[in-house]
Tab-separated table of C-alpha atoms in Angstrom:
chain	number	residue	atom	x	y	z
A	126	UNK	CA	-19.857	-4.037	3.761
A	127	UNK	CA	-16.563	-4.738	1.572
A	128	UNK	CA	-13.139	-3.941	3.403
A	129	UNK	CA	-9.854	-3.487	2.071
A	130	UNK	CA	-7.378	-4.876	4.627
A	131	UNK	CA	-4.062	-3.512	3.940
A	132	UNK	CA	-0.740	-5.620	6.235
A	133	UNK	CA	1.429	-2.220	5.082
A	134	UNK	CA	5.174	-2.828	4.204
A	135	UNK	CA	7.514	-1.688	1.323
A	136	UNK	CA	8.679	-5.076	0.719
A	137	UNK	CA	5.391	-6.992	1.001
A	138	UNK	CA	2.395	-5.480	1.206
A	139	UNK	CA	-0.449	-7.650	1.862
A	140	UNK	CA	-3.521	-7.096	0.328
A	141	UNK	CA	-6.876	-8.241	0.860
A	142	UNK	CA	-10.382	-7.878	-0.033
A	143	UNK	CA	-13.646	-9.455	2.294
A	144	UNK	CA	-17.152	-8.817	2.072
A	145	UNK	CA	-19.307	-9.316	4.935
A	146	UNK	CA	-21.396	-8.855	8.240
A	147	UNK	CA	-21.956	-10.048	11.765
A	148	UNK	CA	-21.132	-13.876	11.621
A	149	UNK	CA	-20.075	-13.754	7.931
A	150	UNK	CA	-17.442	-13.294	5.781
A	151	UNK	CA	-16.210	-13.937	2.154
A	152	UNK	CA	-13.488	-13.482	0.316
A	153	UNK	CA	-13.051	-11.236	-2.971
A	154	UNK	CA	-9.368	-11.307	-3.368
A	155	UNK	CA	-6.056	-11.469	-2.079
A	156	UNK	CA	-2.452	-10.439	-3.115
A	157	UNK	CA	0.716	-9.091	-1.880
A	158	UNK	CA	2.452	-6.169	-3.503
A	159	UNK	CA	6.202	-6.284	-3.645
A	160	UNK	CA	8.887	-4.059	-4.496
A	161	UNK	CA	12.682	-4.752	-4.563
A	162	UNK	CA	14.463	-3.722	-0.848
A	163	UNK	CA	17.432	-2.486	-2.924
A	164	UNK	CA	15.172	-0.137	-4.964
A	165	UNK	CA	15.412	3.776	-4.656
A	166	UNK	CA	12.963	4.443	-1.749
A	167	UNK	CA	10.593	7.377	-3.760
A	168	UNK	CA	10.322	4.975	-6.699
A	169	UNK	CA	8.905	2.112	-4.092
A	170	UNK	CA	6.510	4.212	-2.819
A	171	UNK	CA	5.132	5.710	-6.554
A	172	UNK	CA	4.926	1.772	-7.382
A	173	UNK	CA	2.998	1.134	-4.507
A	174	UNK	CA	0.958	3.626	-4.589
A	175	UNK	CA	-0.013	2.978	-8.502
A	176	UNK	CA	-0.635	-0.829	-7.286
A	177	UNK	CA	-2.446	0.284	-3.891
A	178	UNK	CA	-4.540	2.925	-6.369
A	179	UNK	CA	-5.325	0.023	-8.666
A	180	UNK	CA	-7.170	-2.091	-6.204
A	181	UNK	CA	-9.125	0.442	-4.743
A	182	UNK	CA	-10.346	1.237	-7.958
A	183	UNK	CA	-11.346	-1.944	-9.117
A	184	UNK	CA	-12.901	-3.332	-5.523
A	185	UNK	CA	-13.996	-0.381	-4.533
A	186	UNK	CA	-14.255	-0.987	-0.463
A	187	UNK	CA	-15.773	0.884	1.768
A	188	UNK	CA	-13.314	1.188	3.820
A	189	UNK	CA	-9.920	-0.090	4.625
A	190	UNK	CA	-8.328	-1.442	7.902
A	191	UNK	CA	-4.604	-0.783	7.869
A	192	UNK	CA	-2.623	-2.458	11.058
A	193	UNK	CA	-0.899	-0.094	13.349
A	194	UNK	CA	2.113	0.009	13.944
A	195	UNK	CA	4.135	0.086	16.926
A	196	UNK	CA	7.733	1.779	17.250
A	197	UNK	CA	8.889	-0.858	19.305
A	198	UNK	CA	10.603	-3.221	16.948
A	199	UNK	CA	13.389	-2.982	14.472
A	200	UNK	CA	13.495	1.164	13.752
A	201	UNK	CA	14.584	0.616	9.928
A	202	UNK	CA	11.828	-2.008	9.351
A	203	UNK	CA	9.273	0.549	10.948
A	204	UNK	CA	10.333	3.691	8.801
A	205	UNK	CA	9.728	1.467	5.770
A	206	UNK	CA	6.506	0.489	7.564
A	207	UNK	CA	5.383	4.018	8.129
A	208	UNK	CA	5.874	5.032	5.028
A	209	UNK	CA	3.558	2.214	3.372
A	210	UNK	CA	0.889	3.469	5.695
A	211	UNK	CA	1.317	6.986	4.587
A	212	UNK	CA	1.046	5.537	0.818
A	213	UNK	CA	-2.176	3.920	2.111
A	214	UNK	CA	-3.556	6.829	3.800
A	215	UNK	CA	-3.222	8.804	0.540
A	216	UNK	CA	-4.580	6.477	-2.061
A	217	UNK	CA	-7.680	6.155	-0.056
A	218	UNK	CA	-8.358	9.950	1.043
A	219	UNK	CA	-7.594	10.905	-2.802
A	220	UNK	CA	-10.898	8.309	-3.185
A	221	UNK	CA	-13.095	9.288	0.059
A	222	UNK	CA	-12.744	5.934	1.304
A	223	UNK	CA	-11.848	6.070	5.372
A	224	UNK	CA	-9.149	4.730	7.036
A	225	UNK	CA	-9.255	2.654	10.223
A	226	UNK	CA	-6.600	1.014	12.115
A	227	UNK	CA	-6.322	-2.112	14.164
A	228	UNK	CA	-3.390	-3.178	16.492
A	229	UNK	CA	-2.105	-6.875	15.824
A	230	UNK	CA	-3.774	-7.874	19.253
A	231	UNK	CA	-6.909	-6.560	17.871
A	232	UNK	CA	-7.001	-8.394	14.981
A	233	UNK	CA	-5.733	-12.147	16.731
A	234	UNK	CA	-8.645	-11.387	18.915
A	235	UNK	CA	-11.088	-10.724	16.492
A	236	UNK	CA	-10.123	-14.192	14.213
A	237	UNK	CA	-8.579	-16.659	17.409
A	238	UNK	CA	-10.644	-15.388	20.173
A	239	UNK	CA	-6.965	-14.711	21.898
A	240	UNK	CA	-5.198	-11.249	21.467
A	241	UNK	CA	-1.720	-13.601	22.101
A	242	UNK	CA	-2.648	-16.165	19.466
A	243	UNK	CA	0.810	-17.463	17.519
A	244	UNK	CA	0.708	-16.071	13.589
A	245	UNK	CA	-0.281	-19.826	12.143
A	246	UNK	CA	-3.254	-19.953	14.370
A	247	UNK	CA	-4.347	-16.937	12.516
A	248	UNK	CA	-3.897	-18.459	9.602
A	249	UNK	CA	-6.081	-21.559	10.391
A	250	UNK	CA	-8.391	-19.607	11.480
A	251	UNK	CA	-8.645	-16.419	8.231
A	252	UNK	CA	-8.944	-19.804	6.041
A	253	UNK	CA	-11.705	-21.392	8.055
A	254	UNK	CA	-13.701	-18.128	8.422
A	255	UNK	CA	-13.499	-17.490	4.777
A	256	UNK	CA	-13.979	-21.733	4.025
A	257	UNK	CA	-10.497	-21.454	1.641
A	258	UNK	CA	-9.687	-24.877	0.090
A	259	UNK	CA	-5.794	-23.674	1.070
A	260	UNK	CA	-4.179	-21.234	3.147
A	261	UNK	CA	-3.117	-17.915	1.563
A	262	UNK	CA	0.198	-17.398	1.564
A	263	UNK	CA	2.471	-15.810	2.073
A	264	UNK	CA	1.586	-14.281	5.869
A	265	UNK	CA	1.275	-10.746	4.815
A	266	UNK	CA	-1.592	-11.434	2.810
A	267	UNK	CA	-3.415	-13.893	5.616
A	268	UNK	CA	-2.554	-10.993	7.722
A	269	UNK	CA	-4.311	-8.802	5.249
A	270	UNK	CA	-7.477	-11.272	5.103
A	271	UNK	CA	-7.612	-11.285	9.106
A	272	UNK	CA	-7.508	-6.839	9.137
A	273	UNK	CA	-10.328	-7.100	6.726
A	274	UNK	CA	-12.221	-9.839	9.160
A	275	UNK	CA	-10.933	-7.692	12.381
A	276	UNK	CA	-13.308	-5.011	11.071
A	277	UNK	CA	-16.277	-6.624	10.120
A	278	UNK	CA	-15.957	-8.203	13.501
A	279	UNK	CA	-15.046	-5.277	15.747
A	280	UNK	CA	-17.298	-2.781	14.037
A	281	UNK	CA	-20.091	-5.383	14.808
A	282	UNK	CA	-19.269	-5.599	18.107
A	283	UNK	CA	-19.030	-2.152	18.778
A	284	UNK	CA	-22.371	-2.085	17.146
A	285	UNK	CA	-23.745	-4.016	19.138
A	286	UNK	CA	-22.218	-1.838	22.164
A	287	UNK	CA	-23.764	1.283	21.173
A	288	UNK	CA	-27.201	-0.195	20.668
A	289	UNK	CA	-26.488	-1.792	24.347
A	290	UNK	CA	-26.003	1.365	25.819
A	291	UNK	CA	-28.809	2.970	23.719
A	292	UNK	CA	-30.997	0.846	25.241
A	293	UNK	CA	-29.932	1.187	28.894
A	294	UNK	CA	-30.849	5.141	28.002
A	295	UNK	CA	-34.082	4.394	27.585
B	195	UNK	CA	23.384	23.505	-7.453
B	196	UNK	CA	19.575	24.405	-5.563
B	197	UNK	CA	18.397	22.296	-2.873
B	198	UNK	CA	15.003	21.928	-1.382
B	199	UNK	CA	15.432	21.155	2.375
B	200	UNK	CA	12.848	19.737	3.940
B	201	UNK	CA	12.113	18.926	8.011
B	202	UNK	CA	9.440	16.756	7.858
B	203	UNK	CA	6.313	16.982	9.901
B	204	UNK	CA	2.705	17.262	9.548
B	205	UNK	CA	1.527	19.587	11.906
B	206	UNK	CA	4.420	21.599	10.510
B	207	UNK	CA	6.546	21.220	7.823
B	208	UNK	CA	9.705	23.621	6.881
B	209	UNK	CA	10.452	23.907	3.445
B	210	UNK	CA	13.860	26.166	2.435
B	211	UNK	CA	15.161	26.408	-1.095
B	212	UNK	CA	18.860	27.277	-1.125
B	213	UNK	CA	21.098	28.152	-4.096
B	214	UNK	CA	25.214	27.093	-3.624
B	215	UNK	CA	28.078	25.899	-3.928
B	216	UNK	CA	31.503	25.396	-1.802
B	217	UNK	CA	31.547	28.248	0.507
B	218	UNK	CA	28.136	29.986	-0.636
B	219	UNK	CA	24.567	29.760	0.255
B	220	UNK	CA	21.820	32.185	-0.871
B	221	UNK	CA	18.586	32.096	0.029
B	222	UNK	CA	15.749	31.319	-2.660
B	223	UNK	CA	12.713	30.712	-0.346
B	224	UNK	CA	11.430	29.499	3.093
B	225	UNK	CA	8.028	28.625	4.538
B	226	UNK	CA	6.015	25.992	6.523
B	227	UNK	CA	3.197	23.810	5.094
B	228	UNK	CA	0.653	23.684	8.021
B	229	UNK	CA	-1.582	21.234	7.844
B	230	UNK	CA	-4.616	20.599	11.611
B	231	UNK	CA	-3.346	18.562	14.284
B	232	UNK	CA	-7.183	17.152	14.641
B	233	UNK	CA	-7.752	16.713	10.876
B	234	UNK	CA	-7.976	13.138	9.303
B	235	UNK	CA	-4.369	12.003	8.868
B	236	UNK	CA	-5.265	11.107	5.003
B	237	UNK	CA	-6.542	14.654	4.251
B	238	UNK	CA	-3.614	16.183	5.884
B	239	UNK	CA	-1.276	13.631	3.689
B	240	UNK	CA	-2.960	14.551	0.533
B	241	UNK	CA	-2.965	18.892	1.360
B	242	UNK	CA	0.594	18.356	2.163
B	243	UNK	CA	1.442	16.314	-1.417
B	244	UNK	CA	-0.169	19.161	-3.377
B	245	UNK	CA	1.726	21.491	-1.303
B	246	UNK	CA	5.035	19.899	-1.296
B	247	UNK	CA	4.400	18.825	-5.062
B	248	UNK	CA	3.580	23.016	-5.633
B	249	UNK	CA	7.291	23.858	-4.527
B	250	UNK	CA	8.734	21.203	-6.127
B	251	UNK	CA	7.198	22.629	-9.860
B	252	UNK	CA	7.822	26.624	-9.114
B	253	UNK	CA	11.528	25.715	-7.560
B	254	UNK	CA	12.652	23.081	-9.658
B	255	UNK	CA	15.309	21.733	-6.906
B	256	UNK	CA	18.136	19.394	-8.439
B	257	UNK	CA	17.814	17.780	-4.545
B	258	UNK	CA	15.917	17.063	-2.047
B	259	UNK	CA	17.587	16.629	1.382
B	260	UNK	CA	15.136	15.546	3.961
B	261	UNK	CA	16.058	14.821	8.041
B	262	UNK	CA	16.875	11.495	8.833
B	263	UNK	CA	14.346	10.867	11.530
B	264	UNK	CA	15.133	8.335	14.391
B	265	UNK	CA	12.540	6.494	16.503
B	266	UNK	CA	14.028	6.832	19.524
B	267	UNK	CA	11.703	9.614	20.444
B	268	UNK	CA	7.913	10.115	20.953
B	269	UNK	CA	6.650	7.356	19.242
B	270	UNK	CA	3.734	9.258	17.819
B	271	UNK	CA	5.837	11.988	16.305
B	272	UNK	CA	7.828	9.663	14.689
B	273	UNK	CA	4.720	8.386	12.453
B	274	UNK	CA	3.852	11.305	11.438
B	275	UNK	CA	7.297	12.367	10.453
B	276	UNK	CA	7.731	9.309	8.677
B	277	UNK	CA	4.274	9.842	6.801
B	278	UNK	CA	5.188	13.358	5.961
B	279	UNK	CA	8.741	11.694	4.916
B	280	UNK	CA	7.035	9.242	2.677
B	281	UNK	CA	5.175	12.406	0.653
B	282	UNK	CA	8.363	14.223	0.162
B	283	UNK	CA	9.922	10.832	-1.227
B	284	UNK	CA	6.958	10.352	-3.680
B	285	UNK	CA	6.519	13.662	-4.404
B	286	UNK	CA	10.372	13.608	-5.467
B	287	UNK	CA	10.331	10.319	-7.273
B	288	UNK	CA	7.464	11.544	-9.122
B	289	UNK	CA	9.189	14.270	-10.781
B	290	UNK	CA	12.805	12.577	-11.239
B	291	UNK	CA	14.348	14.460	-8.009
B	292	UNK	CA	16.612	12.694	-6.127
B	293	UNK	CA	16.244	12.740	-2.029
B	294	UNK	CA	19.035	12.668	0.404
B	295	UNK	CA	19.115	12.065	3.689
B	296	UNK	CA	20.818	13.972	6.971
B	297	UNK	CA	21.227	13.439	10.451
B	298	UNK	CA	20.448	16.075	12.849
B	299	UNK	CA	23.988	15.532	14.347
B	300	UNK	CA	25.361	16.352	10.247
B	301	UNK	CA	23.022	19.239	10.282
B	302	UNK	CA	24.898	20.847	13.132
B	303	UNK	CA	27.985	20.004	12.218
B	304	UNK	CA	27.607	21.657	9.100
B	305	UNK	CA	26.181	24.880	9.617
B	306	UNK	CA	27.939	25.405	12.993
B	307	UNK	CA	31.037	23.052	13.180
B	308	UNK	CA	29.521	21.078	16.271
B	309	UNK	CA	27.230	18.001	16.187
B	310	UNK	CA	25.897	19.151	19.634
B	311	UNK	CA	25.234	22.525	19.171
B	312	UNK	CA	22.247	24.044	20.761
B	313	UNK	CA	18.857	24.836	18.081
B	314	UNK	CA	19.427	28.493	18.539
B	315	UNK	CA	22.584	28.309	17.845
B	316	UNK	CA	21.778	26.761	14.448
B	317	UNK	CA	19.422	29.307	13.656
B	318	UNK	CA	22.204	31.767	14.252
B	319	UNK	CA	23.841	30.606	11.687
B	320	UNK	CA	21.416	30.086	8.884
B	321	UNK	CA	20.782	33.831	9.369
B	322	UNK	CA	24.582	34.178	9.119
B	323	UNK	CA	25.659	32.339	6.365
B	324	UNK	CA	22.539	33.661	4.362
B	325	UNK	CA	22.834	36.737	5.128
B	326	UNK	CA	18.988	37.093	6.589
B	327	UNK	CA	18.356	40.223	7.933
B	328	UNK	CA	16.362	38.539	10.344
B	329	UNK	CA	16.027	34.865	11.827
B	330	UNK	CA	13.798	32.490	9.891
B	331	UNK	CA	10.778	32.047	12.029
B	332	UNK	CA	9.293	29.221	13.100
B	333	UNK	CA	12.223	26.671	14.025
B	334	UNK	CA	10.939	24.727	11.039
B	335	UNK	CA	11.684	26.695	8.900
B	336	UNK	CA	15.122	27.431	9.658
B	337	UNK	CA	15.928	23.619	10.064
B	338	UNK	CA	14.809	23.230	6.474
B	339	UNK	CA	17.091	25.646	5.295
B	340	UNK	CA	19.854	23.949	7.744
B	341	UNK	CA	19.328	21.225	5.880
B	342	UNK	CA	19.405	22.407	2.432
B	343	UNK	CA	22.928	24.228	3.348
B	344	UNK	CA	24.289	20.744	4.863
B	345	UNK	CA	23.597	19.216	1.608
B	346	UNK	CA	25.547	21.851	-0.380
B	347	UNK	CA	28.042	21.838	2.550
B	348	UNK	CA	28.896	17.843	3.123
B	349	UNK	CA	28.317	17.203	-0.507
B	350	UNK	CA	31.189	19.686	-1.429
B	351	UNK	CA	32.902	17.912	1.422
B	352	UNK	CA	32.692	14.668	-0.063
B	353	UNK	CA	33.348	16.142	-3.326
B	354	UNK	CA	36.873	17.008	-2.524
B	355	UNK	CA	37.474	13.928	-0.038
B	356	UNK	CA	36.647	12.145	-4.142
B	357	UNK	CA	39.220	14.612	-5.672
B	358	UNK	CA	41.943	13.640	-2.611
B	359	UNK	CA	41.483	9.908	-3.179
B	360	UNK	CA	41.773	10.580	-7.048
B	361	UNK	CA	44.778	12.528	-6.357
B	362	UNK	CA	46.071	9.677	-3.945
B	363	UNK	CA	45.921	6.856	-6.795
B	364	UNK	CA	47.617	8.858	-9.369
């Protein structure tokens, strides 16, 4: 399975790109779309989408993990935040590709084994997963990497849960 | 000068297209884009670009002016008025329009001289000042056209607070 992980935001937008299954995981590509915070905000959004378009195209994922966002930080940065998601939730209906989201706890669980790991464990751990000679930078698109490991990872697990409780059925 | 007001939403979204100037408001058109509460939140993204981007091609607005949505509500309203916010400011961008933004409190204010007046009494208005033989139904609907008279309104406002500071300097 390939999945897109998307770390939405209008200013960086992390991008990346991991193939793999239960235990494994490799990475295809990473990046980090920005656009200019003094920009008009329609015009950010029809360059990310354009940018956001262009990688679904060309990696063609099955799906794409997008982390969800929580309205309990700073209100402007999560309007901006919001709207990146919306971008992302377009792009990939327009293709057929589905959309699943992952809280930050989620995804520090899935990569540290601790839902309250600090961001530069993460880190240590997206680039030992994937065996990177360096750490991606910057965050958002390590944050982007982990999303795309978060699935792999959960959807295995829950997997494995369903097959569990198959079983006990019969 | 026509405006396209918008108030945001998915579930519901109130469009009104107003025609004005200082002092005058006529009505061009009103509706709602309805798009399922339990559909997938990229499917209802994309019905609601096509139908947006459909009003913006038969009206051909100069504006957009869009509510200024604050998270200090439900927080999962708020995402999915600032999805449906992020289509209207693509869908804009797109085609050259320019989108403004307005409180709730302006809205009032400008359609019935208080920032704390009461929703019916808004819709009072709007059926007033454009002459509707009856009120615009759903609520929606007549905030959109709220809107798009606020824009006319505060713009001429801040049109001749311009011509007063001109004056001032001369």
């Amino acid at each position: 399975m390939r999945v897109l992980g998307v770390d939405p935001g209008l200013t960086r937008c992390g991008l990346g790109v991991v193939d793999g299954r239960p235990g494994r995981a490799t990475m295809v590509a990473v990046g980090v779309v920005r656009t200019p915070s003094d920009g008009p905000a329609g015009e950010r959004l029809v360059y990310l989408e354009q940018q956001l378009g262009g990688w679904l195209d060309r990696f063609e994922p099955d799906v794409v993990a997008v982390e969800r966002v929580f309205a309990d930080v700073n209100v402007a940065s999560v309007m901006t935040t919001a709207h990146a998601t919306a971008i992302a939730l377009l792009t990939a209906a327009k293709r057929g590709i589905p959309v699943h989201f992952h809280t930050p706890t989620e995804v520090k669980a899935a990569v540290t084994g601790s839902g309250r790991a600090e961001k530069a464990q993460v880190t240590t751990m997206v680039t030992r997963i994937l065996s990177l000679s360096q750490a991606p930078r910057p965050a958002d698109a390590a944050d982007a990497l982990a999303l795309a490991i978060c699935h792999l990872w959960r959807g295995a697990a829950e997997g494995r849960l369903t097959d569990l409780a198959r079983a006990a059925r019969r």
